[in-house]
Every structure is written in structure tokens, then in C-alpha cells.
Short mmCIF file of C-alpha atoms in Angstrom, two decimals:
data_model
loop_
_atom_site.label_atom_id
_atom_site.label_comp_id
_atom_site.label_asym_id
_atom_site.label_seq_id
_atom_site.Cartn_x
_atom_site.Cartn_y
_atom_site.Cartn_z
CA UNK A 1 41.22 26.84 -21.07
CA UNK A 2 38.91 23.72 -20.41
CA UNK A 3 38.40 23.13 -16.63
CA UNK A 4 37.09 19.32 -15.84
CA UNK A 5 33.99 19.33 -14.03
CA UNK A 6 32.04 17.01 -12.02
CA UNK A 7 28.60 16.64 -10.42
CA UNK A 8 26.68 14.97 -7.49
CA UNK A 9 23.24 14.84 -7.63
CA UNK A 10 20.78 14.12 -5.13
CA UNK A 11 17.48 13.54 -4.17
CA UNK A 12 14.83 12.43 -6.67
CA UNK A 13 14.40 12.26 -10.26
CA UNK A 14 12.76 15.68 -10.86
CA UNK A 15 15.79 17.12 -9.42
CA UNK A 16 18.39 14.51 -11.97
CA UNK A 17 16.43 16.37 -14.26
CA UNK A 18 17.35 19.68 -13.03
CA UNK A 19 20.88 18.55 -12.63
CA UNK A 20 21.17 17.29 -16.46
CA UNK A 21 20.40 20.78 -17.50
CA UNK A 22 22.88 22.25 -15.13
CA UNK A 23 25.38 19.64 -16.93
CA UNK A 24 24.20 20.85 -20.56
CA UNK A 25 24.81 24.40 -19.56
CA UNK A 26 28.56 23.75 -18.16
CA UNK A 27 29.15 21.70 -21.38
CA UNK A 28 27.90 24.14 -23.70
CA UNK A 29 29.99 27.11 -21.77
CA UNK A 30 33.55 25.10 -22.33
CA UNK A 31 33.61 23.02 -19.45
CA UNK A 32 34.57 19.42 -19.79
CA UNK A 33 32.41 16.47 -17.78
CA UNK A 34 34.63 14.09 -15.61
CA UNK A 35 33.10 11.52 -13.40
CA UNK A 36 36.36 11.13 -11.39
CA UNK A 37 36.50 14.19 -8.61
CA UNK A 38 40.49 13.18 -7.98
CA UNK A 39 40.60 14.78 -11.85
CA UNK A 40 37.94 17.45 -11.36
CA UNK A 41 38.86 21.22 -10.83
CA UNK A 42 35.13 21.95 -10.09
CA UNK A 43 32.23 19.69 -8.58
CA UNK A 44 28.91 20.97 -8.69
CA UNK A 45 26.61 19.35 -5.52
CA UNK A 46 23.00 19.20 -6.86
CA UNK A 47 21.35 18.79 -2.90
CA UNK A 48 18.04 17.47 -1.64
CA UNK A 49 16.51 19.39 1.22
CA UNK A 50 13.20 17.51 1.51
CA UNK A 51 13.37 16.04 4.83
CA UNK A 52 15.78 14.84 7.46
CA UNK A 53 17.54 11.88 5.90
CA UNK A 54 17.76 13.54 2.61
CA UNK A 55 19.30 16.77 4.10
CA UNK A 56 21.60 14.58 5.99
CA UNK A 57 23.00 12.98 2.89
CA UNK A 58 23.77 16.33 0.96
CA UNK A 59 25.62 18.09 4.07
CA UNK A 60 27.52 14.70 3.87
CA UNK A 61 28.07 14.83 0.08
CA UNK A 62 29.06 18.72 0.68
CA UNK A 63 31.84 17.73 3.33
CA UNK A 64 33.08 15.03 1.52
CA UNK A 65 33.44 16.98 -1.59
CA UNK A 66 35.58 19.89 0.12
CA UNK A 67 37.81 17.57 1.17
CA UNK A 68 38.77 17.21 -2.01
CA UNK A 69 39.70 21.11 -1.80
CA UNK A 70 42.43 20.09 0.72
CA UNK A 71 44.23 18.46 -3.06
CA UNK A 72 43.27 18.68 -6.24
CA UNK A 73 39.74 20.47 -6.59
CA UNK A 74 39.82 24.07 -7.18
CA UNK A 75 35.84 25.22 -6.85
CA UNK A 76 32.98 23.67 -4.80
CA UNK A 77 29.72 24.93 -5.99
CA UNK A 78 26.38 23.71 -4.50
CA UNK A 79 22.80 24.26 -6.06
CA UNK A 80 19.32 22.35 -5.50
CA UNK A 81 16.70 22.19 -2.93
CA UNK A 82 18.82 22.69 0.30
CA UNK A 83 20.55 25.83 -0.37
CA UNK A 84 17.25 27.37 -1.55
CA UNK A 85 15.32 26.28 1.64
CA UNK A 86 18.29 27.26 3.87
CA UNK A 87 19.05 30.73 1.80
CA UNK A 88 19.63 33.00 4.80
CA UNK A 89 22.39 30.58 6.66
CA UNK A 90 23.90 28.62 4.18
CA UNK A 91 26.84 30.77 3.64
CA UNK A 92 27.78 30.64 7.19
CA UNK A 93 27.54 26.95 7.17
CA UNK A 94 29.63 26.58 4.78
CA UNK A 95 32.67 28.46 4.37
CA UNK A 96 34.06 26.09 2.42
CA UNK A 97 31.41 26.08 -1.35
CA UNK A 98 32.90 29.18 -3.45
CA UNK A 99 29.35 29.50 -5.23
CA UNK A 100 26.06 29.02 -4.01
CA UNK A 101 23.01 29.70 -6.41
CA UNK A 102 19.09 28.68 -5.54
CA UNK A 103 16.42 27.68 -7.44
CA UNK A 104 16.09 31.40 -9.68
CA UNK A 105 19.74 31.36 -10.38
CA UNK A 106 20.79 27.91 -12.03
CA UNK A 107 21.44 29.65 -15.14
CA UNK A 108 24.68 31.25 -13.85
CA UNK A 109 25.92 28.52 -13.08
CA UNK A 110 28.37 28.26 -15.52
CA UNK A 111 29.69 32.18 -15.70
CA UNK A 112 29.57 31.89 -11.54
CA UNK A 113 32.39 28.56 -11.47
CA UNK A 114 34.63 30.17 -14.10
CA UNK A 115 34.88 33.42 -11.70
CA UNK A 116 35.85 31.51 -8.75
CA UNK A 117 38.18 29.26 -10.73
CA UNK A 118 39.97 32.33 -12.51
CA UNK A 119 39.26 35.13 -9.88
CA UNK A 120 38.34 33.15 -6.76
CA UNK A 121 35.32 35.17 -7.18
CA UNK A 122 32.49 33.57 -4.77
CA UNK A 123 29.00 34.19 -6.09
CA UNK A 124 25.96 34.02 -3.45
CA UNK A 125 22.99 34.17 -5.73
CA UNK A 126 18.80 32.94 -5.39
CA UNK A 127 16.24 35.53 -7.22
CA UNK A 128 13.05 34.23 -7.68
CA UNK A 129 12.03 30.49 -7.85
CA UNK A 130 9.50 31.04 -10.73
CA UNK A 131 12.69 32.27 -12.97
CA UNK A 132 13.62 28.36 -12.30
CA UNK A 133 14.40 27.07 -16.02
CA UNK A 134 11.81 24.39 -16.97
CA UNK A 135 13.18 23.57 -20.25
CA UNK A 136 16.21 23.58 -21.97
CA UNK A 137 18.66 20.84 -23.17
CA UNK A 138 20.27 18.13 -21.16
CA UNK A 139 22.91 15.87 -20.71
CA UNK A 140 21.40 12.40 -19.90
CA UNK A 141 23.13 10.93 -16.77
CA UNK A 142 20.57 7.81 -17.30
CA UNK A 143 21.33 4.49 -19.57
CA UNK A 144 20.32 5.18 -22.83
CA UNK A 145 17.02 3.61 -23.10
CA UNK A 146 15.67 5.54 -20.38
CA UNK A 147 14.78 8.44 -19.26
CA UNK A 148 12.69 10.79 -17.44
CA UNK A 149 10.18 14.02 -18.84
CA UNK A 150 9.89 16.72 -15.82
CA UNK A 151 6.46 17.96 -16.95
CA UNK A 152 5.85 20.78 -14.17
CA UNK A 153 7.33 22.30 -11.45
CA UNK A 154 6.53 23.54 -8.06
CA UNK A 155 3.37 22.88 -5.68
CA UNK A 156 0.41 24.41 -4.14
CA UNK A 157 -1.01 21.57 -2.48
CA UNK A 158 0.73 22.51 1.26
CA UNK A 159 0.05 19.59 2.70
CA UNK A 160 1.36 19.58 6.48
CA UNK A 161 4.36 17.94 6.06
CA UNK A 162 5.50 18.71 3.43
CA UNK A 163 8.58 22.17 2.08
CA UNK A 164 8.20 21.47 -1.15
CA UNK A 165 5.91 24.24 -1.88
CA UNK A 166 8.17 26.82 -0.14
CA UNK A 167 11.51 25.25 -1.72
CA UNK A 168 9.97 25.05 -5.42
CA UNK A 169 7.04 27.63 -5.41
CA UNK A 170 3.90 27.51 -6.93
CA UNK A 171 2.63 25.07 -9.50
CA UNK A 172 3.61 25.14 -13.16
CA UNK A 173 3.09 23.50 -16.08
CA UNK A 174 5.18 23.24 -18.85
CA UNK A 175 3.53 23.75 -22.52
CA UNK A 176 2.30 20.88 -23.76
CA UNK A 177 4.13 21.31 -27.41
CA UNK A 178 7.46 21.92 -25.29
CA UNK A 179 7.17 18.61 -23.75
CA UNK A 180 5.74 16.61 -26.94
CA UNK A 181 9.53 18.40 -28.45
CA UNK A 182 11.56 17.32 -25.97
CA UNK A 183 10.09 13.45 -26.18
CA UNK A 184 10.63 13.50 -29.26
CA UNK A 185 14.23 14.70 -29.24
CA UNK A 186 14.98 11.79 -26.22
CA UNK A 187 13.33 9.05 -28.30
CA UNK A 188 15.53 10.27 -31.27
CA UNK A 189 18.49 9.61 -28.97
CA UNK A 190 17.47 5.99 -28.12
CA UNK A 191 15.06 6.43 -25.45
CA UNK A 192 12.61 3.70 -25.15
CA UNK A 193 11.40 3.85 -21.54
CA UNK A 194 9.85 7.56 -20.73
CA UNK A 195 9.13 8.15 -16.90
CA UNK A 196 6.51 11.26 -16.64
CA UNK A 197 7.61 13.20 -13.46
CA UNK A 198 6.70 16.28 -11.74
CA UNK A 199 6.03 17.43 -7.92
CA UNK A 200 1.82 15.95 -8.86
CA UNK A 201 1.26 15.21 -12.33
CA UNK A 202 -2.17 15.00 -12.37
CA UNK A 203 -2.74 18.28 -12.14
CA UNK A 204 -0.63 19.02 -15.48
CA UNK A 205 -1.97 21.87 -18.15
CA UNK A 206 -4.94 23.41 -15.42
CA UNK A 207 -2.69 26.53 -14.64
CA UNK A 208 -2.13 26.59 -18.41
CA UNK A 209 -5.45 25.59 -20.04
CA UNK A 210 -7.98 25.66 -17.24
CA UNK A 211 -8.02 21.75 -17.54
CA UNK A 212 -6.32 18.82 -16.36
CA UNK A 213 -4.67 18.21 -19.21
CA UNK A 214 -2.63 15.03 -18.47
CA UNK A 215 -4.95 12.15 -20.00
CA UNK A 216 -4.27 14.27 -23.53
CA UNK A 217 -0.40 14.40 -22.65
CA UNK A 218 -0.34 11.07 -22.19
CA UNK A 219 -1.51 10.09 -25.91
CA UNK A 220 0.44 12.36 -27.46
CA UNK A 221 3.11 10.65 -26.30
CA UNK A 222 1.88 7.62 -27.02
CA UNK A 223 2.22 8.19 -31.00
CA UNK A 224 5.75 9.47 -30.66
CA UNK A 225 8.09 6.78 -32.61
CA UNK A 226 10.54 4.51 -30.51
CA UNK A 227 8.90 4.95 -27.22
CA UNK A 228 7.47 1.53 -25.83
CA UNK A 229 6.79 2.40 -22.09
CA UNK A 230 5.33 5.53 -20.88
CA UNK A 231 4.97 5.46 -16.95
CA UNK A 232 3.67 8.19 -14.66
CA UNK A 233 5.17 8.79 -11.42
CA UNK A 234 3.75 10.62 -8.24
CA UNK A 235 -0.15 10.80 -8.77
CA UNK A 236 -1.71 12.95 -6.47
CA UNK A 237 -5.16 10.59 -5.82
CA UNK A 238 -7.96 12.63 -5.74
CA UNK A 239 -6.87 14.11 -9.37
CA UNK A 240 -7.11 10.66 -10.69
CA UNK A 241 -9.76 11.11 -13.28
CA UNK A 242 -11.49 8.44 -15.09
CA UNK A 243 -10.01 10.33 -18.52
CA UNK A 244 -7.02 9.41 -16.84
CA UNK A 245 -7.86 5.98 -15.93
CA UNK A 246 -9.32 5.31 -19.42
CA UNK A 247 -5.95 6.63 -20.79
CA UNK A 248 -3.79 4.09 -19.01
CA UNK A 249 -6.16 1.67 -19.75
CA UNK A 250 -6.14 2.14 -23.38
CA UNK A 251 -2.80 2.88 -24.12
CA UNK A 252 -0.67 0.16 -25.01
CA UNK A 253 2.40 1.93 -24.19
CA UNK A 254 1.40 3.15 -20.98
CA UNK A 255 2.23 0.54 -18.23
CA UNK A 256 -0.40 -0.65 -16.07
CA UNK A 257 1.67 1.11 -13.10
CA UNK A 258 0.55 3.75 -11.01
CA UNK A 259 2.49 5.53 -8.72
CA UNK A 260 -0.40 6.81 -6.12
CA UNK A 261 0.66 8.30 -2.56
CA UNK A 262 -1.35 7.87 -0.25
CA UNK A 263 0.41 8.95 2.81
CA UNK A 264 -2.10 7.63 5.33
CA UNK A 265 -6.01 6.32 5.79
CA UNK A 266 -7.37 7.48 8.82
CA UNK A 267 -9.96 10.23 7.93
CA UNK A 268 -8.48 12.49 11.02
CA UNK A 269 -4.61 12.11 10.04
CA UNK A 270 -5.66 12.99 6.53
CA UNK A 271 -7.01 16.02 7.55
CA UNK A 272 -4.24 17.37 10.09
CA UNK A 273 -2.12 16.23 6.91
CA UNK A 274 -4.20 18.58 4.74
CA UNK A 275 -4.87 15.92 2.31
CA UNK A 276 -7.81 16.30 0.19
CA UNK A 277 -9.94 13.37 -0.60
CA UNK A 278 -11.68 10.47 2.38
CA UNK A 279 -10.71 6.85 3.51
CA UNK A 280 -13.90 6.09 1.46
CA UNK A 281 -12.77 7.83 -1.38
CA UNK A 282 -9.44 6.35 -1.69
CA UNK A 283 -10.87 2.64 -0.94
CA UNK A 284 -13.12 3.33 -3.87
CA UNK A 285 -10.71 5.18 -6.10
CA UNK A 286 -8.47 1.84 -5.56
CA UNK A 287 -11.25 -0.43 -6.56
CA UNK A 288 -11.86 1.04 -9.80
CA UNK A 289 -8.62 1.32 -10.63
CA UNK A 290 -8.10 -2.67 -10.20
CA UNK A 291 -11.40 -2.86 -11.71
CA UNK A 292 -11.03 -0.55 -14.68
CA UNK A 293 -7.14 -1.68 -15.14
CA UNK A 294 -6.43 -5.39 -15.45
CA UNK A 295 -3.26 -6.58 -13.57
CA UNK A 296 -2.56 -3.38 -12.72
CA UNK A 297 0.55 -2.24 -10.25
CA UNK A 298 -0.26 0.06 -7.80
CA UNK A 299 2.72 1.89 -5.90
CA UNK A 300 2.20 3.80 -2.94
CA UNK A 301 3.83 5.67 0.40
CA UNK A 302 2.70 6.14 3.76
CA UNK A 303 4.25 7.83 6.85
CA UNK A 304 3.98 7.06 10.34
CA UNK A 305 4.03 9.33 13.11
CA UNK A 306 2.65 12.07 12.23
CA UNK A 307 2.04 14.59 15.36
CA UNK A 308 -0.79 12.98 17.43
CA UNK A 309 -1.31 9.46 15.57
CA UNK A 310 -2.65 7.74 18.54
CA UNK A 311 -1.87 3.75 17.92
CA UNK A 312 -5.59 3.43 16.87
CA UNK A 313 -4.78 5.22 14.03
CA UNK A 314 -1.69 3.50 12.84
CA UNK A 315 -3.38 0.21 13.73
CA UNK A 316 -5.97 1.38 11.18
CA UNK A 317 -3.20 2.08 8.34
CA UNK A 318 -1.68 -1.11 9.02
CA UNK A 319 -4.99 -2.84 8.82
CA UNK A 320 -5.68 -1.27 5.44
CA UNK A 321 -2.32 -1.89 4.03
CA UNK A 322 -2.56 -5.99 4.94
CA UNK A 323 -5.75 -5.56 3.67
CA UNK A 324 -5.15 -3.75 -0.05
CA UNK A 325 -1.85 -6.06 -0.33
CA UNK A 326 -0.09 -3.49 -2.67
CA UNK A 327 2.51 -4.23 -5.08
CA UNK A 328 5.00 -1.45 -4.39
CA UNK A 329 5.00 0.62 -0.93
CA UNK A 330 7.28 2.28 1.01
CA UNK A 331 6.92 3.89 4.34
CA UNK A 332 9.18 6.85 6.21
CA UNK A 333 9.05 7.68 9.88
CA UNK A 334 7.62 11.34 9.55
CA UNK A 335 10.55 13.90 9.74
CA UNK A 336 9.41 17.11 11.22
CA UNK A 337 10.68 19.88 9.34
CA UNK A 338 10.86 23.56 10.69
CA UNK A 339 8.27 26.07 8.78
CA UNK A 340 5.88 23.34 8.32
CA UNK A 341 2.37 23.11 9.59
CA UNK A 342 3.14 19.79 11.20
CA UNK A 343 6.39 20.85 12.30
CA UNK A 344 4.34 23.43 14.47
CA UNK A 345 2.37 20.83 15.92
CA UNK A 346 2.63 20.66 19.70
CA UNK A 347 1.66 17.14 19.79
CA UNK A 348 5.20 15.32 18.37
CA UNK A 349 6.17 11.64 19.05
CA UNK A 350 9.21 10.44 19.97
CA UNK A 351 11.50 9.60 17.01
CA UNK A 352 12.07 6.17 18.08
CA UNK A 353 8.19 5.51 18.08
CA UNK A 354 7.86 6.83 14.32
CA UNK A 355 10.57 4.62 13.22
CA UNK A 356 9.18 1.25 14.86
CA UNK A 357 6.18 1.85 13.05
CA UNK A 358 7.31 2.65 9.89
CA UNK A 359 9.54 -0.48 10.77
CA UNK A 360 6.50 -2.33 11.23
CA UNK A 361 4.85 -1.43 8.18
CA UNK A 362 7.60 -2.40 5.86
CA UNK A 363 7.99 -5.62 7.99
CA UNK A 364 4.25 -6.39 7.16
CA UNK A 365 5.43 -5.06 3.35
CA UNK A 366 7.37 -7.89 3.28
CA UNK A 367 5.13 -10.28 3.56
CA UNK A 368 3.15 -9.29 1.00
CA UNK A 369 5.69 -8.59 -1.30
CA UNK A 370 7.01 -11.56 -1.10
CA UNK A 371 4.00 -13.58 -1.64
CA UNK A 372 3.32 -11.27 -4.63
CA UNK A 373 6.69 -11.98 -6.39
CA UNK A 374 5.72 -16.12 -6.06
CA UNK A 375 2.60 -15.46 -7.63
CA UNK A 376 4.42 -14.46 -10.44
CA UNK A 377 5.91 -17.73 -11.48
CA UNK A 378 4.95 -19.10 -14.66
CA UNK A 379 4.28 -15.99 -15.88
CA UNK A 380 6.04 -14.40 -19.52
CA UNK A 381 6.81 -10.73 -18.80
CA UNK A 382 8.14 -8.37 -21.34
CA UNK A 383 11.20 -7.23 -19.57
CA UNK A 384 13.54 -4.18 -20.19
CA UNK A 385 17.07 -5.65 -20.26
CA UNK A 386 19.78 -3.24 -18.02
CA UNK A 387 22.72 -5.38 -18.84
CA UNK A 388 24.78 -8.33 -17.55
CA UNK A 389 25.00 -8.85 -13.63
CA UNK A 390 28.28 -10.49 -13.26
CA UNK A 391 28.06 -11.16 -9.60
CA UNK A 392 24.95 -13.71 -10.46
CA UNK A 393 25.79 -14.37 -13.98
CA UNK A 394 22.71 -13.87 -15.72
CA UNK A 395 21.33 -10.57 -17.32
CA UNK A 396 19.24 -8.16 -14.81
CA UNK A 397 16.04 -6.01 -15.76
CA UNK A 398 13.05 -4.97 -15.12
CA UNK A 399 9.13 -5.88 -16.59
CA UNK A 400 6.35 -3.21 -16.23
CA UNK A 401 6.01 -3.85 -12.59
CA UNK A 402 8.87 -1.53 -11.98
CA UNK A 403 9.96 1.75 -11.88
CA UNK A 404 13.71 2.39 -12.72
CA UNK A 405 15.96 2.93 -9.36
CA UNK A 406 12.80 2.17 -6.41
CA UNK A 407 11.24 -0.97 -7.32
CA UNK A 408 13.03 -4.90 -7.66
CA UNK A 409 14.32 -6.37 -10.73
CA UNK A 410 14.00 -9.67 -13.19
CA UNK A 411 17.35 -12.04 -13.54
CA UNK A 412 17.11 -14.13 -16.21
CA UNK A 413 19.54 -16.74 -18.62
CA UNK A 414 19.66 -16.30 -22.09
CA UNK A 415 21.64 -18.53 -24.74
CA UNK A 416 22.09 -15.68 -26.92
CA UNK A 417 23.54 -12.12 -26.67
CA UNK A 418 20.86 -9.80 -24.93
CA UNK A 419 21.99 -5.69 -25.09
CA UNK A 420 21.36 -3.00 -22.88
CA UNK A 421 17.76 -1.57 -23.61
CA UNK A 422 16.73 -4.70 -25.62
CA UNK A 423 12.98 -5.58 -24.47
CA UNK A 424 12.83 -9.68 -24.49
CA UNK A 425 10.16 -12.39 -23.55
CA UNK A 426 11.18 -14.01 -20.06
CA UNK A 427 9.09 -16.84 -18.33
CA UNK A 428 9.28 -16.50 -14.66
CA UNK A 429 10.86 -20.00 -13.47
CA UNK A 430 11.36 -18.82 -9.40
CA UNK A 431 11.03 -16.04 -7.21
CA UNK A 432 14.04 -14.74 -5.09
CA UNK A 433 13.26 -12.71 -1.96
CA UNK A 434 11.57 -9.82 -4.14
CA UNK A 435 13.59 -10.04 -7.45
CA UNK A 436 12.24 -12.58 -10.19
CA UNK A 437 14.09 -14.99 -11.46
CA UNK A 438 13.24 -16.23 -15.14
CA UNK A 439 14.56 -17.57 -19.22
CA UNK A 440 14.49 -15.89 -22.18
CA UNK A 441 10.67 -17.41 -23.58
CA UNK A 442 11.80 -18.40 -27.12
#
């Protein structure tokens, strides 16, 4: 018998990735994908347990789904970063999911639904996070000309804030031929846009070959067929290497784009954040890279209130983020999660104080953003068509300056028929809040 099965996934790429494996297994063990959960006898939650907001959303997305139990769905099974991190009480929260596997057990997922459907069998199951699957087939749940290449799991930074480490264990790398395979295979299937992604790339291949090994990653990619944008996400800065400068630099089909947090300036936040690397340093790491990089886009993310940021401090990252005028940033209000160093911290401030400054960040983001997307008029950007927006009648996309799903987009008119996943020539006529506005350049 074929069962229908459906998935919500949460939470970042690295863990869509995760989730499209999940998906190949089901599909390769009988069970047949539907998006619609009316029509679904099993949904599969893929949760994010990173920090407040994000936990938030999957208990939501758990709730809503067992309501579904109350008609037509059969099995609720829930997987991913919260029920590893919340191992010991997640049962007892829930009552209602039938199988609950952590980060070690994904690849029962399949064998674990068809009990519970057939037997009402529930399965509890975790193991050991380093028995996590890091390869293996998927089913895309991006458009086709996209998609992303999880290159490592796990962490060992610890910085204070931060679960990952305990949630996905230690840092990993996946083998380099692996990954050149599986590029390969997604360019074969119509992928032109490749998004490198792991917890901190830039420490790819030292586990494995005593090196950072991500510069040489990089241009192996580069001479797969089909590919025309390779962008790295998540660069951890004090691993950014001139090798790896000189890479993105070189490359053609690496985008001048650098995703770089930087969570904060202030040499004494840094620290109690157990970041490695000065204010100096990261002042002079961004001048080379506009220096060494022409037109390059630098992304970053900050958060405000950490445990004792006096407003000194935060007047500090404020001045520094007026004065750097970055392309791409985002802030959060810091969350304080339990089993953290800075969740331990005695000195906490008031919620409502860490959101009116990370409110006052973005506000002073806006500024800058804006005057950043009016520069851009007159300009001819490749752009990455995503389709036809019907609402403003044009086509939507996006050039280099943006990362699929976080950053803003390009509308532009075209007299002819433009596809999904066609790259085109658009000269930027306006600028629209942060979106560009442009024509096809022919």
C-alpha cells in the first residue's frame, strides 16, 4: 500500500537540506509525496530549535499539524534540531507526534512511520549525532535552477550564544570528491545557481586534511558544467583567508557576495561572546575584502543585547554599522537559551531593551539600504529570472547581490518570453523601497 506523505520544514537551509534527504528516503521506501496535508496520511515536521522565535514557530507548526489528526492524518512524526536539543522532555510535550527521531536516527525514518501507520507503533529514537547522514540522495524542494550543497556539519566554535554545537555536535567535513559528485549530479538536473552551506564553511576539509580546504573546493566547482553562480553562505571571519579571498576574486562563477557574521564590534562583547578575532581585525579584514574584491556584497548579522551590553557598547555597533554602510544585514534581539554560556550570565537585559535596539539597528539598516538600492540605477545586472509576478506584472529575480530566500529582488519588463532560471541582461531604470526595478538590456 502507498501512504501519501507530507513535510514541513523549518529553520535554515542546512536543515532543507537535511529535510530533502529525509524526503528521498520516504520516496525510495514506497511512500508517495503530497504537498496538501488535508490528503496526507503522514506529515513529517522537520523543526528548528536554534533560538526563541525559531522554537516558537516549530511548536506552532507541531500543533497545527495534529490538528489535522482530529480528521484525516493518520501519523505525526517530528525530526530536526528541536527534538534533539529537547531529547529528555519532548515526549511528554507532546503526546500527540507518534514518532520522534533526533539527529543519529533520521535514517529510520521511513521503517518508524510505516509502524505507526500499520501498528500504531510509536518509535522514540536519537543515538548519536555523529551517525547524522551527511550524504545521500535528495529530493529538491527548491526551483530547479537552484540549489544548495551542505558541505559539513556540526560546530566546535561554542560561541556564548549559541546550541548549535550541542544540537549538531562536533565539526565535520564532508569528502571533498563526495561533494564535487553530488554538484555534479544537481547541475545534471538543471541546477545553475549552487549555494555552499554549512554551520562555518571556512573551516571545510581541516578535520579531514589538516587544511582549510575551502579555496580548493571552491574551484573545483567552478569547472563543473552548467553551474554559473557559486555563492558561499555563513563565513566565519577570522577563517577568511586570502586563498579564499583570491578564490572569489578570481572565479568568475563565484559571486562577489560574502556572507560574513559578525555578530558584534565591541572588543569586550566579542569576548564574553567567545568570538575569536578583534574590532581591528574585522575593520581590516573588511577593507581588504572591498579592496581585494571589486563591487563586492558583503552580508552580515549582529545581535543586540547580549548579557551586560552597556549602551556604550551598542552605541559603538551602531556607530560602526552607519559607518561600514553594508549591503545586506540583519540584526536579532539576543534570545537567551538555557545550557548556554550566555544563558548563564547573571547580567540579562530586559527583553524589551534587546528588541528596541535591534529595532534600532535595522531602522538605521534602512537607511542605508535604501540609499544603496538608488545607487544602483543605471546599472546592467545579470539577473537570475524566478518567474512572472502577477501581482506587479513584470518578471521577479534576483542579480548577484542576493542570496535566494533573505535578501530583495529585481522586477523587470521584458517584450519577450523570459523562463524560470533563464539568466538575462536588465538595466536598472528605478529603485523601489529595497527591490530594483529594471528592462530587459537588449
Amino acid at each position: 500500500m502507498s501512504y501519501k506523505i507530507g513535510m514541513i520544514s523549518l529553520g535554515c537551509a542546512k536543515n532543507q537540506v537535511d529535510g530533502e534527504r529525509i524526503l528521498y528516503k520516504l520516496v525510495k521506501d514506497g511512500f508517495e509525496i503530497c504537498a496538501d496535508i488535508e490528503k496526507c496520511d503522514a506529515v513529517v515536521v522537520n523543526t528548528c530549535g536554534f533560538i526563541e522565535d525559531a522554537k516558537r514557530e516549530s511548536i506552532e507548526n507541531i500543533l497545527e499539524a495534529a490538528e489535522y489528526k482530529k480528521r484525516n492524518l493518520k501519523v505525526l512524526a517530528v525530526t530536526g534540531c528541536l527534538s534533539e536539543r529537547y531529547r529528555e522532555d519532548f515526549a511528554k510535550q507532546f503526546p500527540e507526534v507518534d514518532v520522534i527521531l533526533g539527529m543519529g536516527t533520521t535514517n529510520m525514518i521511513a521503517s518508524s512511520i510505516k509502524k505507526a501507520l500499520e501498528n500504531g507503533e510509536k518509535t522514540i529514537s536519537f543515538g548519536q549525532k555523529e551517525n547524522f547522514p551527511m550524504v545521500g540522495d535528495r529530493v529538491l524542494t527548491t526551483p530547479s535552477y537552484f540549489a544548495y550543497l551542505k558541505i559539513a556539519e556540526g560546530c566546535d566554535n561554542r560561541c556564548a550564544f549559541c546550541a548549535i554545537p550541542d544540537i549538531r555536535g562536533h565539526f565535520r567535513s564532508v569528502p571533498i570528491n563526495e561533494l564535487i559528485e553530488e554538484a555534479k549530479f544537481l547541475a545534471s538536473t538543471g541546477v545553475k545557481e549552487l549555494n555552499v552551506v554549512a554551520q562555518e564553511p571556512t573551516r571545510y576539509g581541516q578535520d579531514l586534511y589538516g587544511k582549510l580546504m575551502l579555496p580548493e573546493l571552491l574551484r573545483e566547482l567552478c569547472k563543473i558544467d552548467g553551474l554559473k553562480w557559486i555563492r558561499v553562505l555563513y563565513c566565519y571571519p577570522d577563517r577568511v583567508t586570502d586563498e579564499l579571498i583570491k578564490t572569489i576574486a578570481e572565479e568568475p562563477k563565484i559571486v562577489k557576495y560574502i556572507d560574513l557574521p559578525l555578530q558584534h564590534i565591541n572588543d569586550r562583547i566579542l569576548k564574553s561572546m567567545n568570538r575569536r578575532g578583534s574590532s581591528e581585525y574585522i575593520k581590516e579584514l573588511l577593507a581588504k575584502l572591498r579592496r581585494e574584491i571589486p563591487k563586492v556584497v558583503i552580508r552580515t548579522t549582529f545581535i543586540a543585547g547580549l548579557p551586560g551590553e552597556t549602551e556604550e557598547e551598542f552605541s559603538e555597533l551602531c556607530d560602526f554599522i552607519r559607518d561600514q554602510a553594508f549591503e545586506r544585514l540583519g540584526c536579532f534581539a539576543y534570545s537567551e537559551e538555557e545550557n548556554t554560556p550566555a544563558g548563564e550570565m547573571t547580567n540579562q537585559i530586559d527583553p524589551e531593551i534587546r528588541r528596541k535596539r535591534a529595532d534600532i539597528i535595522m531602522d538605521e539598516q534602512m537607511g542605508i539600504a535604501l540609499s544603496i538600492a538608488k545607487s544602483c540605477e543605471g546599472e546592467i545586472l545579470d539577473v537570475l529570472c524566478e518567474g512572472y509576478d502577477e501581482e506587479n506584472s513584470c518578471y521577479v529575480g534576483r542579480s548577484y547581490m542576493d542570496a535566494p530566500d533573505i535578501d530583495t529582488k529585481v522586477y523587470f519588463d521584458s517584450k519577450r518570453k523570459i523562463e524560470e532560471g533563464d539568466f538575462v541582461s536588465v538595466l536598472i531604470t528605478a529603485s523601489d523601497g529595497y527591490d530594483l526595478v529594471g528592462e530587459i538590456n537588449e
